[in-house]
Amino acid sequence: ERQTMKSKIINITKTQLLAAPRLGLVAALLVLAIQTTVIRAGGGDDGNPAILPPNSQPYGKSYIEWSEDHWRWIYSIPADHHPVFQDGNVDLNLYQPPGHVWFLCGSFSATPVSSGYFATGNRTGIVPHGKALFFPIIDAEASTAEGNGTTKAQLLAAARGFLDPTSGLACEIDGQPVQHLERYRFETPVFVWGPVPANNLLGLPVGTTTRSVSAGYFLMLAPLPPGQHTIHFTGTSGVSPNAFSLDITYHLTVQPKSKGYGGDCDDDGD
């Protein structure tokens, strides 16, 4: 069942998705952000000065709370404009929430390979000065609306089943590897996402809300200094022949303070 539900998402094109019936699962979202090798951010962790510590409260929320908000964001965007299907030059400003943090996301465009499915992405975009970037390296969610259970125990077991085992987790920020990614795994309590729009990713009725649980690996990057930055990310969820792997690169230009969409903030997230 894990592979059947998962393949409905990762092997679907944007056109197919708009005509598809309700899907039973969205799993293994990957999201990329970028960072520089020389960071003035305060409060880095585990030899990762650009990344806010896993036990911190960036901008007044925990990592777990940010992961819940990220899923709400994912399901709030119409499928025909969704960033999970975009590549090349992209407008990262679209559908971003207000405040100091922008979300980034991975790809649902995957091709069959001998080990399962493989997704790639190579995106170029602009980030305004003062924006922190939150993203899952790899994550999964399970919800009642998708038929994954009704209790916390059932939903958490399903989310773990969709995510694990993981392998090959790696993130390089301007060529510098992020250390100790295993310390950035988080599991949520039951939370609610929705109401979903028309043409939503799951083909649910407009306005649907549902209980959900998420499990995954997440990073919160402090605001980057102006200039060019690159991140390269790889990871695999599951095992062959039912694995889902990604290899994604983001090329970001961080604007000077006088340009962009605003959003200046302290580097440490306070």
PDB file of C-alpha atoms in Angstrom:
ATOM      1  CA  GLU A   1       0.000   0.000   0.000  1.00  0.00           C
ATOM      2  CA  ARG A   2       2.882   2.371   0.772  1.00  0.00           C
ATOM      3  CA  GLN A   3       4.222   2.160  -2.750  1.00  0.00           C
ATOM      4  CA  THR A   4       0.795   2.220  -4.393  1.00  0.00           C
ATOM      5  CA  MET A   5      -0.172   5.454  -2.676  1.00  0.00           C
ATOM      6  CA  LYS A   6       3.241   7.031  -3.031  1.00  0.00           C
ATOM      7  CA  SER A   7       3.541   6.343  -6.739  1.00  0.00           C
ATOM      8  CA  LYS A   8       0.233   8.115  -7.346  1.00  0.00           C
ATOM      9  CA  ILE A   9       1.964  11.332  -6.352  1.00  0.00           C
ATOM     10  CA  ILE A  10       5.538  11.003  -7.557  1.00  0.00           C
ATOM     11  CA  ASN A  11       4.733   9.518 -10.963  1.00  0.00           C
ATOM     12  CA  ILE A  12       2.082  12.053 -11.847  1.00  0.00           C
ATOM     13  CA  THR A  13       2.512  15.042 -14.148  1.00  0.00           C
ATOM     14  CA  LYS A  14       0.972  18.432 -13.622  1.00  0.00           C
ATOM     15  CA  THR A  15      -1.632  17.809 -16.333  1.00  0.00           C
ATOM     16  CA  GLN A  16      -2.544  14.403 -14.973  1.00  0.00           C
ATOM     17  CA  LEU A  17      -2.904  15.753 -11.467  1.00  0.00           C
ATOM     18  CA  LEU A  18      -5.525  18.287 -12.433  1.00  0.00           C
ATOM     19  CA  ALA A  19      -7.733  15.483 -13.780  1.00  0.00           C
ATOM     20  CA  ALA A  20      -6.901  12.866 -11.149  1.00  0.00           C
ATOM     21  CA  PRO A  21      -9.297  11.581  -8.487  1.00  0.00           C
ATOM     22  CA  ARG A  22      -8.541  12.044  -4.805  1.00  0.00           C
ATOM     23  CA  LEU A  23      -5.150  10.610  -3.867  1.00  0.00           C
ATOM     24  CA  GLY A  24      -4.480   8.561  -0.770  1.00  0.00           C
ATOM     25  CA  LEU A  25      -1.111  10.014   0.181  1.00  0.00           C
ATOM     26  CA  VAL A  26       1.379  12.779  -0.292  1.00  0.00           C
ATOM     27  CA  ALA A  27       4.784  11.601   0.856  1.00  0.00           C
ATOM     28  CA  ALA A  28       8.464  12.371   0.635  1.00  0.00           C
ATOM     29  CA  LEU A  29       8.323  16.064  -0.120  1.00  0.00           C
ATOM     30  CA  LEU A  30      11.729  17.532  -0.489  1.00  0.00           C
ATOM     31  CA  VAL A  31      12.463  21.182  -0.219  1.00  0.00           C
ATOM     32  CA  LEU A  32      15.593  23.117  -0.940  1.00  0.00           C
ATOM     33  CA  ALA A  33      17.008  26.392   0.239  1.00  0.00           C
ATOM     34  CA  ILE A  34      20.458  27.902  -0.018  1.00  0.00           C
ATOM     35  CA  GLN A  35      23.058  29.353   2.255  1.00  0.00           C
ATOM     36  CA  THR A  36      26.499  30.883   2.142  1.00  0.00           C
ATOM     37  CA  THR A  37      29.771  29.504   3.486  1.00  0.00           C
ATOM     38  CA  VAL A  38      30.372  32.646   5.557  1.00  0.00           C
ATOM     39  CA  ILE A  39      27.369  33.474   7.707  1.00  0.00           C
ATOM     40  CA  ARG A  40      26.902  36.153  10.327  1.00  0.00           C
ATOM     41  CA  ALA A  41      23.921  34.344  11.805  1.00  0.00           C
ATOM     42  CA  GLY A  42      23.843  33.879  15.546  1.00  0.00           C
ATOM     43  CA  GLY A  43      22.885  30.633  17.235  1.00  0.00           C
ATOM     44  CA  GLY A  44      24.034  27.996  14.736  1.00  0.00           C
ATOM     45  CA  ASP A  45      24.162  24.380  15.872  1.00  0.00           C
ATOM     46  CA  ASP A  46      26.299  21.242  15.425  1.00  0.00           C
ATOM     47  CA  GLY A  47      28.890  23.053  13.351  1.00  0.00           C
ATOM     48  CA  ASN A  48      26.168  24.574  11.159  1.00  0.00           C
ATOM     49  CA  PRO A  49      26.345  28.317  11.854  1.00  0.00           C
ATOM     50  CA  ALA A  50      23.830  29.096   9.089  1.00  0.00           C
ATOM     51  CA  ILE A  51      21.134  26.867  10.578  1.00  0.00           C
ATOM     52  CA  LEU A  52      19.073  27.671  13.651  1.00  0.00           C
ATOM     53  CA  PRO A  53      19.340  24.960  16.330  1.00  0.00           C
ATOM     54  CA  PRO A  54      16.729  22.194  16.415  1.00  0.00           C
ATOM     55  CA  ASN A  55      15.662  23.115  19.948  1.00  0.00           C
ATOM     56  CA  SER A  56      15.270  26.806  19.140  1.00  0.00           C
ATOM     57  CA  GLN A  57      12.101  28.859  18.631  1.00  0.00           C
ATOM     58  CA  PRO A  58      12.744  30.657  15.318  1.00  0.00           C
ATOM     59  CA  TYR A  59      10.469  33.682  15.017  1.00  0.00           C
ATOM     60  CA  GLY A  60       8.346  32.489  17.916  1.00  0.00           C
ATOM     61  CA  LYS A  61       7.664  28.911  16.752  1.00  0.00           C
ATOM     62  CA  SER A  62       9.334  25.548  17.227  1.00  0.00           C
ATOM     63  CA  TYR A  63      10.595  23.429  14.348  1.00  0.00           C
ATOM     64  CA  ILE A  64       7.553  21.200  14.839  1.00  0.00           C
ATOM     65  CA  GLU A  65       5.173  24.149  14.518  1.00  0.00           C
ATOM     66  CA  TRP A  66       6.969  25.350  11.403  1.00  0.00           C
ATOM     67  CA  SER A  67       6.687  21.870   9.876  1.00  0.00           C
ATOM     68  CA  GLU A  68       2.932  21.941  10.481  1.00  0.00           C
ATOM     69  CA  ASP A  69       2.708  25.356   8.809  1.00  0.00           C
ATOM     70  CA  HIS A  70       4.714  24.067   5.865  1.00  0.00           C
ATOM     71  CA  TRP A  71       2.150  21.316   5.198  1.00  0.00           C
ATOM     72  CA  ARG A  72      -0.679  23.850   5.511  1.00  0.00           C
ATOM     73  CA  TRP A  73       1.139  25.939   2.906  1.00  0.00           C
ATOM     74  CA  ILE A  74       1.638  22.948   0.591  1.00  0.00           C
ATOM     75  CA  TYR A  75      -2.081  22.122   0.585  1.00  0.00           C
ATOM     76  CA  SER A  76      -3.219  25.753   0.293  1.00  0.00           C
ATOM     77  CA  ILE A  77      -1.855  26.195  -3.255  1.00  0.00           C
ATOM     78  CA  PRO A  78      -3.846  25.232  -6.387  1.00  0.00           C
ATOM     79  CA  ALA A  79      -2.227  22.365  -8.282  1.00  0.00           C
ATOM     80  CA  ASP A  80      -2.116  24.270 -11.571  1.00  0.00           C
ATOM     81  CA  HIS A  81       0.165  26.905  -9.995  1.00  0.00           C
ATOM     82  CA  HIS A  82       1.987  24.724  -7.508  1.00  0.00           C
ATOM     83  CA  PRO A  83       5.746  25.173  -7.012  1.00  0.00           C
ATOM     84  CA  VAL A  84       6.276  21.397  -6.670  1.00  0.00           C
ATOM     85  CA  PHE A  85       5.867  21.215 -10.464  1.00  0.00           C
ATOM     86  CA  GLN A  86       8.108  24.174 -11.325  1.00  0.00           C
ATOM     87  CA  ASP A  87      11.648  24.151 -12.667  1.00  0.00           C
ATOM     88  CA  GLY A  88      14.078  26.653 -14.157  1.00  0.00           C
ATOM     89  CA  ASN A  89      13.463  30.307 -13.344  1.00  0.00           C
ATOM     90  CA  VAL A  90      10.759  30.510 -10.678  1.00  0.00           C
ATOM     91  CA  ASP A  91       8.998  33.291  -8.787  1.00  0.00           C
ATOM     92  CA  LEU A  92       9.623  32.287  -5.186  1.00  0.00           C
ATOM     93  CA  ASN A  93       7.440  35.135  -3.937  1.00  0.00           C
ATOM     94  CA  LEU A  94       4.216  33.475  -5.105  1.00  0.00           C
ATOM     95  CA  TYR A  95       2.000  32.084  -2.314  1.00  0.00           C
ATOM     96  CA  GLN A  96       4.535  32.830   0.418  1.00  0.00           C
ATOM     97  CA  PRO A  97       3.088  33.491   3.878  1.00  0.00           C
ATOM     98  CA  PRO A  98       3.529  36.910   5.476  1.00  0.00           C
ATOM     99  CA  GLY A  99       6.336  37.378   7.953  1.00  0.00           C
ATOM    100  CA  HIS A 100      10.045  36.705   8.212  1.00  0.00           C
ATOM    101  CA  VAL A 101      10.069  33.142   6.844  1.00  0.00           C
ATOM    102  CA  TRP A 102       9.686  31.837   3.304  1.00  0.00           C
ATOM    103  CA  PHE A 103       8.977  28.195   2.473  1.00  0.00           C
ATOM    104  CA  LEU A 104      10.688  26.214  -0.265  1.00  0.00           C
ATOM    105  CA  CYS A 105       9.585  22.909  -1.718  1.00  0.00           C
ATOM    106  CA  GLY A 106      10.737  19.991  -3.811  1.00  0.00           C
ATOM    107  CA  SER A 107       9.341  18.155  -6.810  1.00  0.00           C
ATOM    108  CA  PHE A 108       6.443  15.817  -7.549  1.00  0.00           C
ATOM    109  CA  SER A 109       7.760  15.224 -11.082  1.00  0.00           C
ATOM    110  CA  ALA A 110       9.490  11.851 -10.876  1.00  0.00           C
ATOM    111  CA  THR A 111      10.444   9.195 -13.408  1.00  0.00           C
ATOM    112  CA  PRO A 112      10.573   5.421 -12.905  1.00  0.00           C
ATOM    113  CA  VAL A 113      14.031   3.916 -12.325  1.00  0.00           C
ATOM    114  CA  SER A 114      15.203   0.465 -11.304  1.00  0.00           C
ATOM    115  CA  SER A 115      15.154   1.373  -7.601  1.00  0.00           C
ATOM    116  CA  GLY A 116      11.718   3.017  -7.717  1.00  0.00           C
ATOM    117  CA  TYR A 117      11.307   6.691  -8.648  1.00  0.00           C
ATOM    118  CA  PHE A 118      13.738   9.547  -9.124  1.00  0.00           C
ATOM    119  CA  ALA A 119      12.982  13.279  -9.105  1.00  0.00           C
ATOM    120  CA  THR A 120      15.293  16.110 -10.072  1.00  0.00           C
ATOM    121  CA  GLY A 121      14.951  19.864  -9.942  1.00  0.00           C
ATOM    122  CA  ASN A 122      17.118  22.814 -10.878  1.00  0.00           C
ATOM    123  CA  ARG A 123      15.543  26.113  -9.873  1.00  0.00           C
ATOM    124  CA  THR A 124      16.696  29.711  -9.967  1.00  0.00           C
ATOM    125  CA  GLY A 125      15.000  32.451  -7.973  1.00  0.00           C
ATOM    126  CA  ILE A 126      15.260  35.651  -5.955  1.00  0.00           C
ATOM    127  CA  VAL A 127      14.993  35.964  -2.182  1.00  0.00           C
ATOM    128  CA  PRO A 128      14.566  39.373  -0.518  1.00  0.00           C
ATOM    129  CA  HIS A 129      16.923  40.586   2.157  1.00  0.00           C
ATOM    130  CA  GLY A 130      16.086  39.429   5.676  1.00  0.00           C
ATOM    131  CA  LYS A 131      14.072  36.293   4.848  1.00  0.00           C
ATOM    132  CA  ALA A 132      14.783  33.050   6.682  1.00  0.00           C
ATOM    133  CA  LEU A 133      14.142  29.856   4.709  1.00  0.00           C
ATOM    134  CA  PHE A 134      12.382  26.812   6.113  1.00  0.00           C
ATOM    135  CA  PHE A 135      12.262  23.490   4.305  1.00  0.00           C
ATOM    136  CA  PRO A 136      12.058  19.759   4.838  1.00  0.00           C
ATOM    137  CA  ILE A 137      14.980  17.745   3.549  1.00  0.00           C
ATOM    138  CA  ILE A 138      12.557  14.868   3.246  1.00  0.00           C
ATOM    139  CA  ASP A 139       9.241  14.379   4.998  1.00  0.00           C
ATOM    140  CA  ALA A 140       5.866  12.655   4.877  1.00  0.00           C
ATOM    141  CA  GLU A 141       2.408  13.262   6.245  1.00  0.00           C
ATOM    142  CA  ALA A 142      -0.623  11.089   6.884  1.00  0.00           C
ATOM    143  CA  SER A 143      -4.153  12.432   7.238  1.00  0.00           C
ATOM    144  CA  THR A 144      -7.666  11.262   7.907  1.00  0.00           C
ATOM    145  CA  ALA A 145      -8.887  12.766   4.630  1.00  0.00           C
ATOM    146  CA  GLU A 146      -6.410  10.562   2.767  1.00  0.00           C
ATOM    147  CA  GLY A 147      -7.613   7.443   4.558  1.00  0.00           C
ATOM    148  CA  ASN A 148      -4.503   7.022   6.698  1.00  0.00           C
ATOM    149  CA  GLY A 149      -6.295   6.725  10.063  1.00  0.00           C
ATOM    150  CA  THR A 150      -8.189   8.723  12.636  1.00  0.00           C
ATOM    151  CA  THR A 151      -6.124   8.512  15.843  1.00  0.00           C
ATOM    152  CA  LYS A 152      -2.718   9.988  16.553  1.00  0.00           C
ATOM    153  CA  ALA A 153      -1.191   6.506  16.794  1.00  0.00           C
ATOM    154  CA  GLN A 154      -2.611   5.462  13.425  1.00  0.00           C
ATOM    155  CA  LEU A 155      -1.575   8.662  11.661  1.00  0.00           C
ATOM    156  CA  LEU A 156       1.926   8.686  13.137  1.00  0.00           C
ATOM    157  CA  ALA A 157       2.477   5.038  12.226  1.00  0.00           C
ATOM    158  CA  ALA A 158       1.389   5.797   8.670  1.00  0.00           C
ATOM    159  CA  ALA A 159       3.659   8.856   8.374  1.00  0.00           C
ATOM    160  CA  ARG A 160       6.618   6.873   9.682  1.00  0.00           C
ATOM    161  CA  GLY A 161       5.801   4.063   7.296  1.00  0.00           C
ATOM    162  CA  PHE A 162       5.783   6.446   4.341  1.00  0.00           C
ATOM    163  CA  LEU A 163       9.070   8.085   5.369  1.00  0.00           C
ATOM    164  CA  ASP A 164      11.263   5.285   6.667  1.00  0.00           C
ATOM    165  CA  PRO A 165      13.794   4.056   6.046  1.00  0.00           C
ATOM    166  CA  THR A 166      15.682   7.075   4.767  1.00  0.00           C
ATOM    167  CA  SER A 167      19.154   6.980   3.290  1.00  0.00           C
ATOM    168  CA  GLY A 168      21.600   9.200   1.501  1.00  0.00           C
ATOM    169  CA  LEU A 169      20.431  12.361   3.253  1.00  0.00           C
ATOM    170  CA  ALA A 170      22.834  15.140   2.329  1.00  0.00           C
ATOM    171  CA  CYS A 171      22.674  18.887   2.004  1.00  0.00           C
ATOM    172  CA  GLU A 172      25.472  21.129   0.740  1.00  0.00           C
ATOM    173  CA  ILE A 173      25.256  24.886   1.144  1.00  0.00           C
ATOM    174  CA  ASP A 174      27.602  26.634  -1.236  1.00  0.00           C
ATOM    175  CA  GLY A 175      29.607  23.429  -1.315  1.00  0.00           C
ATOM    176  CA  GLN A 176      29.749  23.023   2.463  1.00  0.00           C
ATOM    177  CA  PRO A 177      27.973  19.942   3.865  1.00  0.00           C
ATOM    178  CA  VAL A 178      25.390  20.347   6.603  1.00  0.00           C
ATOM    179  CA  GLN A 179      26.375  18.268   9.625  1.00  0.00           C
ATOM    180  CA  HIS A 180      24.292  15.906  11.779  1.00  0.00           C
ATOM    181  CA  LEU A 181      21.100  15.952   9.748  1.00  0.00           C
ATOM    182  CA  GLU A 182      19.726  13.170  11.945  1.00  0.00           C
ATOM    183  CA  ARG A 183      19.319  15.711  14.741  1.00  0.00           C
ATOM    184  CA  TYR A 184      16.814  17.649  12.646  1.00  0.00           C
ATOM    185  CA  ARG A 185      14.144  14.972  12.510  1.00  0.00           C
ATOM    186  CA  PHE A 186      10.791  16.029  13.942  1.00  0.00           C
ATOM    187  CA  GLU A 187       7.395  14.378  14.400  1.00  0.00           C
ATOM    188  CA  THR A 188       4.284  16.443  14.989  1.00  0.00           C
ATOM    189  CA  PRO A 189       1.285  15.917  17.213  1.00  0.00           C
ATOM    190  CA  VAL A 190      -2.070  15.846  15.440  1.00  0.00           C
ATOM    191  CA  PHE A 191      -2.642  19.126  13.607  1.00  0.00           C
ATOM    192  CA  VAL A 192      -5.181  20.367  11.074  1.00  0.00           C
ATOM    193  CA  TRP A 193      -4.547  21.477   7.517  1.00  0.00           C
ATOM    194  CA  GLY A 194      -7.039  23.035   5.147  1.00  0.00           C
ATOM    195  CA  PRO A 195      -9.402  24.347   3.988  1.00  0.00           C
ATOM    196  CA  VAL A 196      -8.079  23.321   0.578  1.00  0.00           C
ATOM    197  CA  PRO A 197      -8.712  25.349  -2.596  1.00  0.00           C
ATOM    198  CA  ALA A 198     -10.183  24.202  -5.881  1.00  0.00           C
ATOM    199  CA  ASN A 199      -7.743  22.126  -7.949  1.00  0.00           C
ATOM    200  CA  ASN A 200      -5.880  21.117  -4.802  1.00  0.00           C
ATOM    201  CA  LEU A 201      -3.112  18.513  -4.861  1.00  0.00           C
ATOM    202  CA  LEU A 202      -5.286  15.720  -3.493  1.00  0.00           C
ATOM    203  CA  GLY A 203      -8.432  16.348  -5.492  1.00  0.00           C
ATOM    204  CA  LEU A 204     -10.411  16.809  -2.280  1.00  0.00           C
ATOM    205  CA  PRO A 205     -13.674  18.782  -2.153  1.00  0.00           C
ATOM    206  CA  VAL A 206     -13.115  22.522  -1.871  1.00  0.00           C
ATOM    207  CA  GLY A 207     -12.949  23.611   1.749  1.00  0.00           C
ATOM    208  CA  THR A 208     -11.901  20.233   3.144  1.00  0.00           C
ATOM    209  CA  THR A 209     -10.031  20.281   6.462  1.00  0.00           C
ATOM    210  CA  THR A 210      -8.487  17.246   8.121  1.00  0.00           C
ATOM    211  CA  ARG A 211      -6.437  15.902  10.999  1.00  0.00           C
ATOM    212  CA  SER A 212      -2.862  15.013  10.084  1.00  0.00           C
ATOM    213  CA  VAL A 213       0.536  13.996  11.456  1.00  0.00           C
ATOM    214  CA  SER A 214       3.927  14.659   9.852  1.00  0.00           C
ATOM    215  CA  ALA A 215       7.386  13.133  10.237  1.00  0.00           C
ATOM    216  CA  GLY A 216      10.513  14.405   8.556  1.00  0.00           C
ATOM    217  CA  TYR A 217      13.850  16.190   8.525  1.00  0.00           C
ATOM    218  CA  PHE A 218      13.733  19.985   8.510  1.00  0.00           C
ATOM    219  CA  LEU A 219      16.091  22.957   8.477  1.00  0.00           C
ATOM    220  CA  MET A 220      15.561  26.635   9.256  1.00  0.00           C
ATOM    221  CA  LEU A 221      18.216  28.751   7.562  1.00  0.00           C
ATOM    222  CA  ALA A 222      18.977  32.172   8.974  1.00  0.00           C
ATOM    223  CA  PRO A 223      18.647  35.134   6.580  1.00  0.00           C
ATOM    224  CA  LEU A 224      21.381  35.029   3.954  1.00  0.00           C
ATOM    225  CA  PRO A 225      23.673  37.919   3.084  1.00  0.00           C
ATOM    226  CA  PRO A 226      23.155  39.538  -0.309  1.00  0.00           C
ATOM    227  CA  GLY A 227      24.625  37.712  -3.266  1.00  0.00           C
ATOM    228  CA  GLN A 228      24.586  34.372  -5.032  1.00  0.00           C
ATOM    229  CA  HIS A 229      24.033  31.107  -3.155  1.00  0.00           C
ATOM    230  CA  THR A 230      23.594  27.473  -4.108  1.00  0.00           C
ATOM    231  CA  ILE A 231      22.340  24.405  -2.321  1.00  0.00           C
ATOM    232  CA  HIS A 232      22.519  20.833  -3.523  1.00  0.00           C
ATOM    233  CA  PHE A 233      20.379  18.214  -1.849  1.00  0.00           C
ATOM    234  CA  THR A 234      19.948  14.466  -2.198  1.00  0.00           C
ATOM    235  CA  GLY A 235      17.963  11.873  -0.287  1.00  0.00           C
ATOM    236  CA  THR A 236      16.047   8.616  -0.535  1.00  0.00           C
ATOM    237  CA  SER A 237      12.911   7.396   1.199  1.00  0.00           C
ATOM    238  CA  GLY A 238      12.171   3.676   1.205  1.00  0.00           C
ATOM    239  CA  VAL A 239      14.144   0.836  -0.340  1.00  0.00           C
ATOM    240  CA  SER A 240      14.469  -0.652  -3.804  1.00  0.00           C
ATOM    241  CA  PRO A 241      12.351  -1.379  -5.782  1.00  0.00           C
ATOM    242  CA  ASN A 242       9.973   1.021  -4.031  1.00  0.00           C
ATOM    243  CA  ALA A 243      12.354   3.866  -3.202  1.00  0.00           C
ATOM    244  CA  PHE A 244      11.815   7.563  -3.904  1.00  0.00           C
ATOM    245  CA  SER A 245      15.005   9.576  -4.500  1.00  0.00           C
ATOM    246  CA  LEU A 246      15.687  13.224  -5.223  1.00  0.00           C
ATOM    247  CA  ASP A 247      18.571  15.307  -6.497  1.00  0.00           C
ATOM    248  CA  ILE A 248      17.731  18.995  -6.478  1.00  0.00           C
ATOM    249  CA  THR A 249      19.693  22.222  -6.799  1.00  0.00           C
ATOM    250  CA  TYR A 250      18.558  25.753  -5.971  1.00  0.00           C
ATOM    251  CA  HIS A 251      20.390  28.845  -7.267  1.00  0.00           C
ATOM    252  CA  LEU A 252      19.290  31.880  -5.254  1.00  0.00           C
ATOM    253  CA  THR A 253      20.066  35.562  -5.484  1.00  0.00           C
ATOM    254  CA  VAL A 254      19.579  37.368  -2.187  1.00  0.00           C
ATOM    255  CA  GLN A 255      18.797  41.005  -2.805  1.00  0.00           C
ATOM    256  CA  PRO A 256      20.397  43.943  -1.024  1.00  0.00           C
ATOM    257  CA  LYS A 257      18.498  45.452   1.862  1.00  0.00           C
ATOM    258  CA  SER A 258      17.177  48.327  -0.246  1.00  0.00           C
ATOM    259  CA  LYS A 259      15.467  45.984  -2.733  1.00  0.00           C
ATOM    260  CA  GLY A 260      12.978  43.150  -2.730  1.00  0.00           C
ATOM    261  CA  TYR A 261       9.843  42.500  -0.765  1.00  0.00           C
ATOM    262  CA  GLY A 262      11.062  43.683   2.639  1.00  0.00           C
ATOM    263  CA  GLY A 263      11.009  41.478   5.696  1.00  0.00           C
ATOM    264  CA  ASP A 264      14.188  42.523   7.461  1.00  0.00           C
ATOM    265  CA  CYS A 265      14.744  40.611  10.688  1.00  0.00           C
ATOM    266  CA  ASP A 266      17.355  39.517  13.158  1.00  0.00           C
ATOM    267  CA  ASP A 267      19.605  36.690  12.030  1.00  0.00           C
ATOM    268  CA  ASP A 268      18.944  34.560  15.103  1.00  0.00           C
ATOM    269  CA  GLY A 269      15.192  34.501  14.621  1.00  0.00           C
ATOM    270  CA  ASP A 270      14.353  36.383  17.808  1.00  0.00           C
TER     271      ASP A 270
END
